[in-house]
Tab-separated table of C-alpha atoms and ligand atoms in Angstrom:
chain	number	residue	atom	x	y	z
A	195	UNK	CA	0.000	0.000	0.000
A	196	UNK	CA	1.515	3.599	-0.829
A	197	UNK	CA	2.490	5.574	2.051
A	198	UNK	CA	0.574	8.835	2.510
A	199	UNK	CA	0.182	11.616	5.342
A	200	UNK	CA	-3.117	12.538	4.792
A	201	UNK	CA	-6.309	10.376	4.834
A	202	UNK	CA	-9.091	9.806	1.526
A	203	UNK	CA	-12.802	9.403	2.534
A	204	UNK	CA	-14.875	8.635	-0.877
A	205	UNK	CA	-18.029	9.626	-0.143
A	206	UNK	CA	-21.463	9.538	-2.438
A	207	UNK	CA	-21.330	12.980	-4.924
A	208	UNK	CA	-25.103	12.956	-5.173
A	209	UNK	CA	-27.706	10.451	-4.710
A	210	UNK	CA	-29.557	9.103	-1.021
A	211	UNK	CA	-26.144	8.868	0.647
A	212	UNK	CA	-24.527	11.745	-0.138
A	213	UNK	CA	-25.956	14.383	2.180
A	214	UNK	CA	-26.517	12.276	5.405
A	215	UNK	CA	-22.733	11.133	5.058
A	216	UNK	CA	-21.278	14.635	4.420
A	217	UNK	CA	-23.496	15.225	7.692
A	218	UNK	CA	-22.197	12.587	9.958
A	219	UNK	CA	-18.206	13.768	8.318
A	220	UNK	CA	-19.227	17.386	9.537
A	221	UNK	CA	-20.275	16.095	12.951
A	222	UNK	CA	-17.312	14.358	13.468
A	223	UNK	CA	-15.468	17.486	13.012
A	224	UNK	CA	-14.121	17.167	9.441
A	225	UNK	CA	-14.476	20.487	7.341
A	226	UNK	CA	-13.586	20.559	3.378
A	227	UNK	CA	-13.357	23.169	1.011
A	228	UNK	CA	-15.404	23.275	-2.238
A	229	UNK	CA	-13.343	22.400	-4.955
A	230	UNK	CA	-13.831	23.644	-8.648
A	231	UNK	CA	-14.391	20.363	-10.055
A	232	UNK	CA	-16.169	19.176	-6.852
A	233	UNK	CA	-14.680	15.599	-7.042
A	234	UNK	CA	-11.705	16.598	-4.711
A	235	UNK	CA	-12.271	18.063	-1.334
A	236	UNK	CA	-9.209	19.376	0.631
A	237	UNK	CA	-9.588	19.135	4.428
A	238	UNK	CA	-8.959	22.560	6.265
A	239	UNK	CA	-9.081	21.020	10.146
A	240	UNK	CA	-7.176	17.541	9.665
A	241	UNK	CA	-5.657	15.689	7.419
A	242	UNK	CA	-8.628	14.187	5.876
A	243	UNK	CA	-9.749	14.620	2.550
A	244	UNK	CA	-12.832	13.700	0.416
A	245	UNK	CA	-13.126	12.031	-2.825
A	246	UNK	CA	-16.998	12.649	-4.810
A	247	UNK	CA	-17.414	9.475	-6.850
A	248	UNK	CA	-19.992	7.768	-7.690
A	249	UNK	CA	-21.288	5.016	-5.018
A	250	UNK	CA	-20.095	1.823	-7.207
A	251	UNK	CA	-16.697	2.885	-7.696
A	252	UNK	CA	-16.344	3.269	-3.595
A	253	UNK	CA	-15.416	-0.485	-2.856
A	254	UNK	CA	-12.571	-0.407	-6.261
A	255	UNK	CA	-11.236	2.615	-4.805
A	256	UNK	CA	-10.642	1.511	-1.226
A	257	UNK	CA	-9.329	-1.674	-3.183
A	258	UNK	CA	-6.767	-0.057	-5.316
A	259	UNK	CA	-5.774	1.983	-2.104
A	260	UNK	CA	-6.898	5.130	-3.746
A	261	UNK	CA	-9.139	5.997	-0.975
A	262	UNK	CA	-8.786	4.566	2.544
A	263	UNK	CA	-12.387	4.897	3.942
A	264	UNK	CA	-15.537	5.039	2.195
A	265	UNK	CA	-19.332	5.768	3.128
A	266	UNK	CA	-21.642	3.469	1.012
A	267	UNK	CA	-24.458	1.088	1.098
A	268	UNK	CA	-23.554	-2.698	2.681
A	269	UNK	CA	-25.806	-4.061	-0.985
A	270	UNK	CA	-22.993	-2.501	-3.284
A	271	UNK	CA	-20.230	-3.122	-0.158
A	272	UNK	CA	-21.282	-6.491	0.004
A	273	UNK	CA	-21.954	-7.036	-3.550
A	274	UNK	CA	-18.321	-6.919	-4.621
A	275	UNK	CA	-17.078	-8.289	-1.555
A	276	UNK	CA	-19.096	-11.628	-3.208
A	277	UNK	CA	-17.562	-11.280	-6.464
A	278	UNK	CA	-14.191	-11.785	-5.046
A	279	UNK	CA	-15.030	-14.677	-3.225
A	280	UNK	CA	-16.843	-16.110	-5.960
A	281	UNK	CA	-13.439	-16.079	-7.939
A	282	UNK	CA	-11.860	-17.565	-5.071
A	283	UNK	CA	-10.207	-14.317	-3.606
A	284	UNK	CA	-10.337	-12.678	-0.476
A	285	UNK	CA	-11.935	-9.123	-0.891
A	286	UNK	CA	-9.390	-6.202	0.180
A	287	UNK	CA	-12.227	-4.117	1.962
A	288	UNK	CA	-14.685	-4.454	5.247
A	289	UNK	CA	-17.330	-3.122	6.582
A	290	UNK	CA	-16.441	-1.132	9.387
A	291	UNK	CA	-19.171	0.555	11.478
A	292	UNK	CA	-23.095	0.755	10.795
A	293	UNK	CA	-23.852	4.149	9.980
A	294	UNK	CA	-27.669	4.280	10.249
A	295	UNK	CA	-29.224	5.780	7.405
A	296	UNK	CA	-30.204	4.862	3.922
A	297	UNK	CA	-31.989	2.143	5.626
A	298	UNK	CA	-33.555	-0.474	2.907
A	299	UNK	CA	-33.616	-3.817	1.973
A	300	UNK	CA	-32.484	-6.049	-0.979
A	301	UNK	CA	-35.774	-8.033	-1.690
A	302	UNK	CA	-37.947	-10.007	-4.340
A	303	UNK	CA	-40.722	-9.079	-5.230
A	304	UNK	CA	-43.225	-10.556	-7.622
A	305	UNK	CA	-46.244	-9.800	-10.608
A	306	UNK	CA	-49.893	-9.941	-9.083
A	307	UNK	CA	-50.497	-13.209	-10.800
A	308	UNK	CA	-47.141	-15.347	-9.648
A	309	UNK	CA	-47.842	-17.683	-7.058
A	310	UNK	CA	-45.193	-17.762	-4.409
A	311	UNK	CA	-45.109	-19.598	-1.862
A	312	UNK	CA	-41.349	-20.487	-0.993
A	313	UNK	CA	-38.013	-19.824	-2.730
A	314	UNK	CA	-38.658	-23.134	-4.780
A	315	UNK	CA	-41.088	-21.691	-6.483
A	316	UNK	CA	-38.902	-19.882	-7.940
A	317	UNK	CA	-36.786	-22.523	-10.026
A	318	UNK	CA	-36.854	-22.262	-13.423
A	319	UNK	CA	-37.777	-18.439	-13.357
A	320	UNK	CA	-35.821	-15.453	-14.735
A	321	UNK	CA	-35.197	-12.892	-12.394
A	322	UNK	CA	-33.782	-9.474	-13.198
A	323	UNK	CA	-31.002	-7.534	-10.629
A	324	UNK	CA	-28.104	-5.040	-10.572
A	325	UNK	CA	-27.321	-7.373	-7.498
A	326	UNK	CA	-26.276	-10.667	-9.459
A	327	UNK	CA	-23.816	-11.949	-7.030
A	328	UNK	CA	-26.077	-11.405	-3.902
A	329	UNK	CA	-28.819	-13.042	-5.650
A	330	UNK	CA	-27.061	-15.887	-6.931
A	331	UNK	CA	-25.075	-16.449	-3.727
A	332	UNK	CA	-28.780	-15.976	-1.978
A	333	UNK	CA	-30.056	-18.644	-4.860
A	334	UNK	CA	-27.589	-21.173	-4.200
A	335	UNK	CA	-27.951	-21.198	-0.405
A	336	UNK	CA	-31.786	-22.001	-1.106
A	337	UNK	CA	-30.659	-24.876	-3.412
A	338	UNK	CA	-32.754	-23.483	-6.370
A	339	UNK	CA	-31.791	-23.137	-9.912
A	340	UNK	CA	-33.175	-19.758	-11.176
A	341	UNK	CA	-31.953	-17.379	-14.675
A	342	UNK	CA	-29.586	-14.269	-12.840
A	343	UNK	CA	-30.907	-11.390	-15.750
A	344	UNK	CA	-28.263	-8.615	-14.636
A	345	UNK	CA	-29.598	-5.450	-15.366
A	346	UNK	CA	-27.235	-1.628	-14.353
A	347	UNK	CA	-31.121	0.137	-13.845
A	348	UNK	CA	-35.206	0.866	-14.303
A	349	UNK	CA	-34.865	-3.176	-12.930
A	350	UNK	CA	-38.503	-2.726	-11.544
A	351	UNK	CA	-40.311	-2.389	-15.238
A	352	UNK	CA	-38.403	-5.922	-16.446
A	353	UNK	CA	-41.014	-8.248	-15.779
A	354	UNK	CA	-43.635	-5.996	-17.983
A	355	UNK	CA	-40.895	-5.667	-20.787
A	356	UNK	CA	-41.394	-9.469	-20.849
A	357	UNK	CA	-37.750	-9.398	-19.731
A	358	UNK	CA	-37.732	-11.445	-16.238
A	359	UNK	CA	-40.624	-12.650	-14.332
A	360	UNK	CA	-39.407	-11.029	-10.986
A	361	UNK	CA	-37.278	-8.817	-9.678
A	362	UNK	CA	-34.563	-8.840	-7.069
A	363	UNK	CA	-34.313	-4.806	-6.249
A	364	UNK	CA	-33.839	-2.369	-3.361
A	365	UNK	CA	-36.951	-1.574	-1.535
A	366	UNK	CA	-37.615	0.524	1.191
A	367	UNK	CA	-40.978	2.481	1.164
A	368	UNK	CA	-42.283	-0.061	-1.107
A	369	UNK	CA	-44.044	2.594	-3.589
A	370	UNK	CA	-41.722	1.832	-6.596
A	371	UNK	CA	-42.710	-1.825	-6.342
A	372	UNK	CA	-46.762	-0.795	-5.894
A	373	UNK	CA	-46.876	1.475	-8.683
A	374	UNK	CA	-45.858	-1.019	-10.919
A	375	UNK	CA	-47.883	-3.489	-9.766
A	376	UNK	CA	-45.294	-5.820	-7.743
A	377	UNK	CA	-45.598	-7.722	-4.569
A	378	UNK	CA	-42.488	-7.921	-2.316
A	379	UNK	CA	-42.300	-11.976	-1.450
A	380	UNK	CA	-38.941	-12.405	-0.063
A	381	UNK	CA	-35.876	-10.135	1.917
A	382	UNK	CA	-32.451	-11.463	0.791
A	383	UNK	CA	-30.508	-8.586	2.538
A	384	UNK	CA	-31.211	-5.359	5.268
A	385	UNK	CA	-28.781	-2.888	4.054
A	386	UNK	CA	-27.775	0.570	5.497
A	387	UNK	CA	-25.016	3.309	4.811
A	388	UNK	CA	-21.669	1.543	6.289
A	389	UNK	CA	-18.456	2.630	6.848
A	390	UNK	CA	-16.111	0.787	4.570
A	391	UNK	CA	-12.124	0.275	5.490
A	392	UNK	CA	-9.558	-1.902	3.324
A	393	UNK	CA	-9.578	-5.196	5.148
A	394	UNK	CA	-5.867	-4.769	6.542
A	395	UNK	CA	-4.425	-2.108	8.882
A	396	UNK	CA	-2.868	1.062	7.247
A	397	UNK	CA	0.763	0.983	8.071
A	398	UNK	CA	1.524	4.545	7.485
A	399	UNK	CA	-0.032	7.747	9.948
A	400	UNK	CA	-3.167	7.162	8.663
A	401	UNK	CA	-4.062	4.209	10.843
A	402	UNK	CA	-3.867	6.693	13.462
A	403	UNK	CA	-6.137	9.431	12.182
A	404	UNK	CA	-8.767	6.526	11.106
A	405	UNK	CA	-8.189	4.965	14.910
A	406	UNK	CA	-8.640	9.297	15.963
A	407	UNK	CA	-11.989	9.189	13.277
A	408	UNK	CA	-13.230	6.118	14.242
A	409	UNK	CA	-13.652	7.308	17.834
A	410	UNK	CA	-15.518	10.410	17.205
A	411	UNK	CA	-17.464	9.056	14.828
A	412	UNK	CA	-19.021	6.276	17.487
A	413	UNK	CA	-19.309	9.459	19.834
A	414	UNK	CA	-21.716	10.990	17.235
A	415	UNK	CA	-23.702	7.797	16.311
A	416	UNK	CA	-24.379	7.281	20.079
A	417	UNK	CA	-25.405	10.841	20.781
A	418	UNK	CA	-27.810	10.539	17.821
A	419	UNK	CA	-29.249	7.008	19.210
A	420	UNK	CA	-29.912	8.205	22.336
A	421	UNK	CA	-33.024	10.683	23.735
A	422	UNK	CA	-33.362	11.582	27.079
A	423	UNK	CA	-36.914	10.507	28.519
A	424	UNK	CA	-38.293	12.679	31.530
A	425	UNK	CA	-41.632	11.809	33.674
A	426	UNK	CA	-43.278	11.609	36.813
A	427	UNK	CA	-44.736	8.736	38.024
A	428	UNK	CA	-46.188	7.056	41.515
A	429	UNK	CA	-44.050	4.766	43.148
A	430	UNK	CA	-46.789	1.839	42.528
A	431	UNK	CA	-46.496	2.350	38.999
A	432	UNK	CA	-42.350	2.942	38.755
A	433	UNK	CA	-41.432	-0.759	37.893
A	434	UNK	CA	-43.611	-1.296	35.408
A	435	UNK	CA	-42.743	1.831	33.601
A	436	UNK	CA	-39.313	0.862	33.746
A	437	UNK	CA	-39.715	-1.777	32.415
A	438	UNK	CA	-41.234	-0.029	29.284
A	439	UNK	CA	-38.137	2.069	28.489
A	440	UNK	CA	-35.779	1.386	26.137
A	441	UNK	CA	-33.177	2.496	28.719
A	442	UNK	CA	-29.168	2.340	28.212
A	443	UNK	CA	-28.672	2.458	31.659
A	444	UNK	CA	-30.702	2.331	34.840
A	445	UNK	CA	-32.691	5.384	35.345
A	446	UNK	CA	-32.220	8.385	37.778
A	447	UNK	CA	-35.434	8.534	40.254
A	448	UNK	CA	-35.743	11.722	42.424
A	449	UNK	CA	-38.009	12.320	44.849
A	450	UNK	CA	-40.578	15.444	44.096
A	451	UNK	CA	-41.073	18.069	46.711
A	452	UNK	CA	-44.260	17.855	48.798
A	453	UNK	CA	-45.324	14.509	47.184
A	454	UNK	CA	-45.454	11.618	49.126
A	455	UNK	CA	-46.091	9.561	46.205
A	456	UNK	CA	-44.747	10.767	42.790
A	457	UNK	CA	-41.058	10.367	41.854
A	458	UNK	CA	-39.550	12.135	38.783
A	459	UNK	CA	-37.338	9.902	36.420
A	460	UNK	CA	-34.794	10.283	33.970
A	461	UNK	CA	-33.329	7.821	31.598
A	462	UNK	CA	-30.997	7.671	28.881
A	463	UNK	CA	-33.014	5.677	26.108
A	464	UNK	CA	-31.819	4.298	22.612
A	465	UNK	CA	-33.161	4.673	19.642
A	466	UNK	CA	-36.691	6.699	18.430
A	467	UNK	CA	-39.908	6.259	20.267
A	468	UNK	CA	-42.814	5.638	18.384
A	469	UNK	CA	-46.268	7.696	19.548
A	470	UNK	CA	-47.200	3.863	20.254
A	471	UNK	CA	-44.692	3.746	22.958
A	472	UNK	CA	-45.242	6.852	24.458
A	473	UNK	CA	-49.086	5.703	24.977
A	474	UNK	CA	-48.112	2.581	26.709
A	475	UNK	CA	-45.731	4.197	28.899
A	476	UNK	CA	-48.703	7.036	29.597
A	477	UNK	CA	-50.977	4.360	30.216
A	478	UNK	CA	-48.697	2.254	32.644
A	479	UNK	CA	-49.133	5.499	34.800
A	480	UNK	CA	-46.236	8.020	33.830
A	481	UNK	CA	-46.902	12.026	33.364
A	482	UNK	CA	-45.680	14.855	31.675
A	483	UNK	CA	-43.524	12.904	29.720
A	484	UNK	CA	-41.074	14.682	27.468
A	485	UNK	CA	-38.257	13.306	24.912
A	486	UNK	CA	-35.323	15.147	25.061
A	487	UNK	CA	-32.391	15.175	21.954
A	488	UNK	CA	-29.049	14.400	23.409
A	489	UNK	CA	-26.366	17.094	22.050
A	490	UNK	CA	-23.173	15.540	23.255
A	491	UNK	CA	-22.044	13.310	25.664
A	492	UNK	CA	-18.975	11.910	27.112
A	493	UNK	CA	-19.402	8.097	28.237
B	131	ATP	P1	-24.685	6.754	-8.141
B	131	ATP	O1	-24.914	7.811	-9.154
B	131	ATP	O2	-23.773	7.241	-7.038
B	131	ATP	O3	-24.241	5.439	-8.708
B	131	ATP	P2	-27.140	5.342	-7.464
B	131	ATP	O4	-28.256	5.740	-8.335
B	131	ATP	O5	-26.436	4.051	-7.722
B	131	ATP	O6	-26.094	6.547	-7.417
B	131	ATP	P3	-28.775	5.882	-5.107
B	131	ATP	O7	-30.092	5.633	-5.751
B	131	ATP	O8	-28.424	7.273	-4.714
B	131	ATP	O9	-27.574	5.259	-5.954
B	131	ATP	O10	-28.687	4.929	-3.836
B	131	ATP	C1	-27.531	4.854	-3.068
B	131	ATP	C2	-27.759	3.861	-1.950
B	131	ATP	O11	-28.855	4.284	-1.144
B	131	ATP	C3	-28.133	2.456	-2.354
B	131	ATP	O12	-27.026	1.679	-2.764
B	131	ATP	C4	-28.740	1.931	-1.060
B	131	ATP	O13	-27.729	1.494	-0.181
B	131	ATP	C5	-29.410	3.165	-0.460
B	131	ATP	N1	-30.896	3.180	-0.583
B	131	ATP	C6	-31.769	3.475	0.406
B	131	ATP	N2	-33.034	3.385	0.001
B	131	ATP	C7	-33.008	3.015	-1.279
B	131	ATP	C8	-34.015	2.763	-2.260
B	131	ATP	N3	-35.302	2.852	-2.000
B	131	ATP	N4	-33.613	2.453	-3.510
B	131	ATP	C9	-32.293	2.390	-3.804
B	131	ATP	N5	-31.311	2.605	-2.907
B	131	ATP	C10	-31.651	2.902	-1.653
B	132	MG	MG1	-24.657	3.589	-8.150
């Protein structure tokens, strides 16, 4: 690997990655300036520059050691990590940290009138991708014999071209695959955005900006999992609101002046609450409850 000073982060130029990544690099304290051509990004606070490509090329880059992290989905990361092992290599990049956004899933989905009722009825079928080696790896663990039709886009509109009879495509609202008509049978793969390293340790400085990086950036990931959850409740009713929360750690209970009975509690929580949640938790008893964001913390 060549030996540089400063650190390459290929990121998304434009598409459903791009600005949630260059949010989560600005959050982690990296700043670049625009360039003219807006492919190359200098780095003003560290040594850390940025690379606009498009989201396929991420993986080769990492690979040829052009770039040494890269923010892309796990379907295209683990895509070509599968067409190295299916030629018997070992692929030069990993997946290094969940990032949490550009959530969807790599699924099949079928015409109204195809009866599915388990992978096998699938053999003999034709189904259309830009994810051949996932599906055939995905094919092969089912033990059925199916037609890989690789297509580079518009995959959804094969099967009325008369050029598959399913698909194998990215969902995740699910209106591409209603408005034309297609029923999602079958989830091969939940992908997100991931942060993608080469698959062996730098052996320059850059290990130890990514090892500096790598640090903040699970710093910001946590902070942006967790709310802080605030309520009063009686003390008959504290367990089993407990045991509602999605708590990190065990709650803080303080005692309210002048009540006998109430307590107020506080709790780090992960993740979102749904207005579902919030009900049940109301309904076990609590009041006044309020969900905080959590701006920064130090574990
Ligand atoms: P590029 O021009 O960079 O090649 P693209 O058209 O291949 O862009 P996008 O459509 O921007 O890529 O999708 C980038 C990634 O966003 C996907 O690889 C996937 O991980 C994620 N994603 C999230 N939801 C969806 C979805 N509904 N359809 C497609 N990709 C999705
Ligand atoms: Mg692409």
């Amino acid at each position: 690997m060549k030996q540089r000073d400063r650190l390459r982060i290929a990121a998304q130029k434009s598409g459903r990655l791009s600005e949630a990544g260059r949010d989560l690099m600005a959050r982690s304290g990296l700043r670049f300036r625009e360039s003219r051509d807006r492919l190359f990004c200098y780095g003003e606070v560290e040594p850390v520059d940025l690379l606009l490509v498009r989201d396929d090329d991420i993986p080769g880059l990492i690979a040829e050691g052009v770039c040494d992290l890269g923010i892309v989905g796990r379907n295209v990361l683990l895509e070509q990590q599968l067409e190295y092992v299916q030629r018997g290599e070992v692929a030069p990049f990993q997946e290094l940290r969940r990032l949490g956004f550009g959530r969807c899933r790599l699924a099949l989905a079928v015409p109204s009138e195809f009866v599915y009722q388990d992978p096998t009825s699938l053999a003999g079928c034709r189904i259309a991708t830009s994810y051949p080696a996932l599906l055939s790896d995905w094919l092969r663990k089912q033990d059925v014999q199916a037609e890989v039709v690789t297509l580079s886009g518009s995959v959804e509109i094969a099967p009325k071209l008369g050029k598959a009879d399913l698909i194998c495509d990215l969902v995740s609202t699910g209106a591409t695959l209603a408005a034309n008509q297609l029923r999602e049978v079958a989830t091969l793969l939940e992908s997100e955005a991931v942060l993608a390293a080469p698959a062996e340790l730098m052996l320059d400085d850059r290990q130890t900006i990514v090892d500096r990086l790598i640090k903040r950036l699970d710093g910001v990931l946590q902070v942006r999992d967790s709310k802080l959850i605030m309520l009063q409740v009686d003390r008959s009713a504290l367990d089993q609101v407990i045991h509602l929360l999605p708590a990190a750690n065990a709650p803080t209970i303080m005692a309210i002046d002048g009540s006998e009975q109430a307590v107020a509690l506080h709790a780090l929580c992960r993740g979102h609450f749904s207005w579902q949640q919030l009900e049940d938790i109301q309904r076990a008893g609590a009041r006044g409850v309020m969900i905080l964001p959590v701006e920064q913390m130090l574990a």
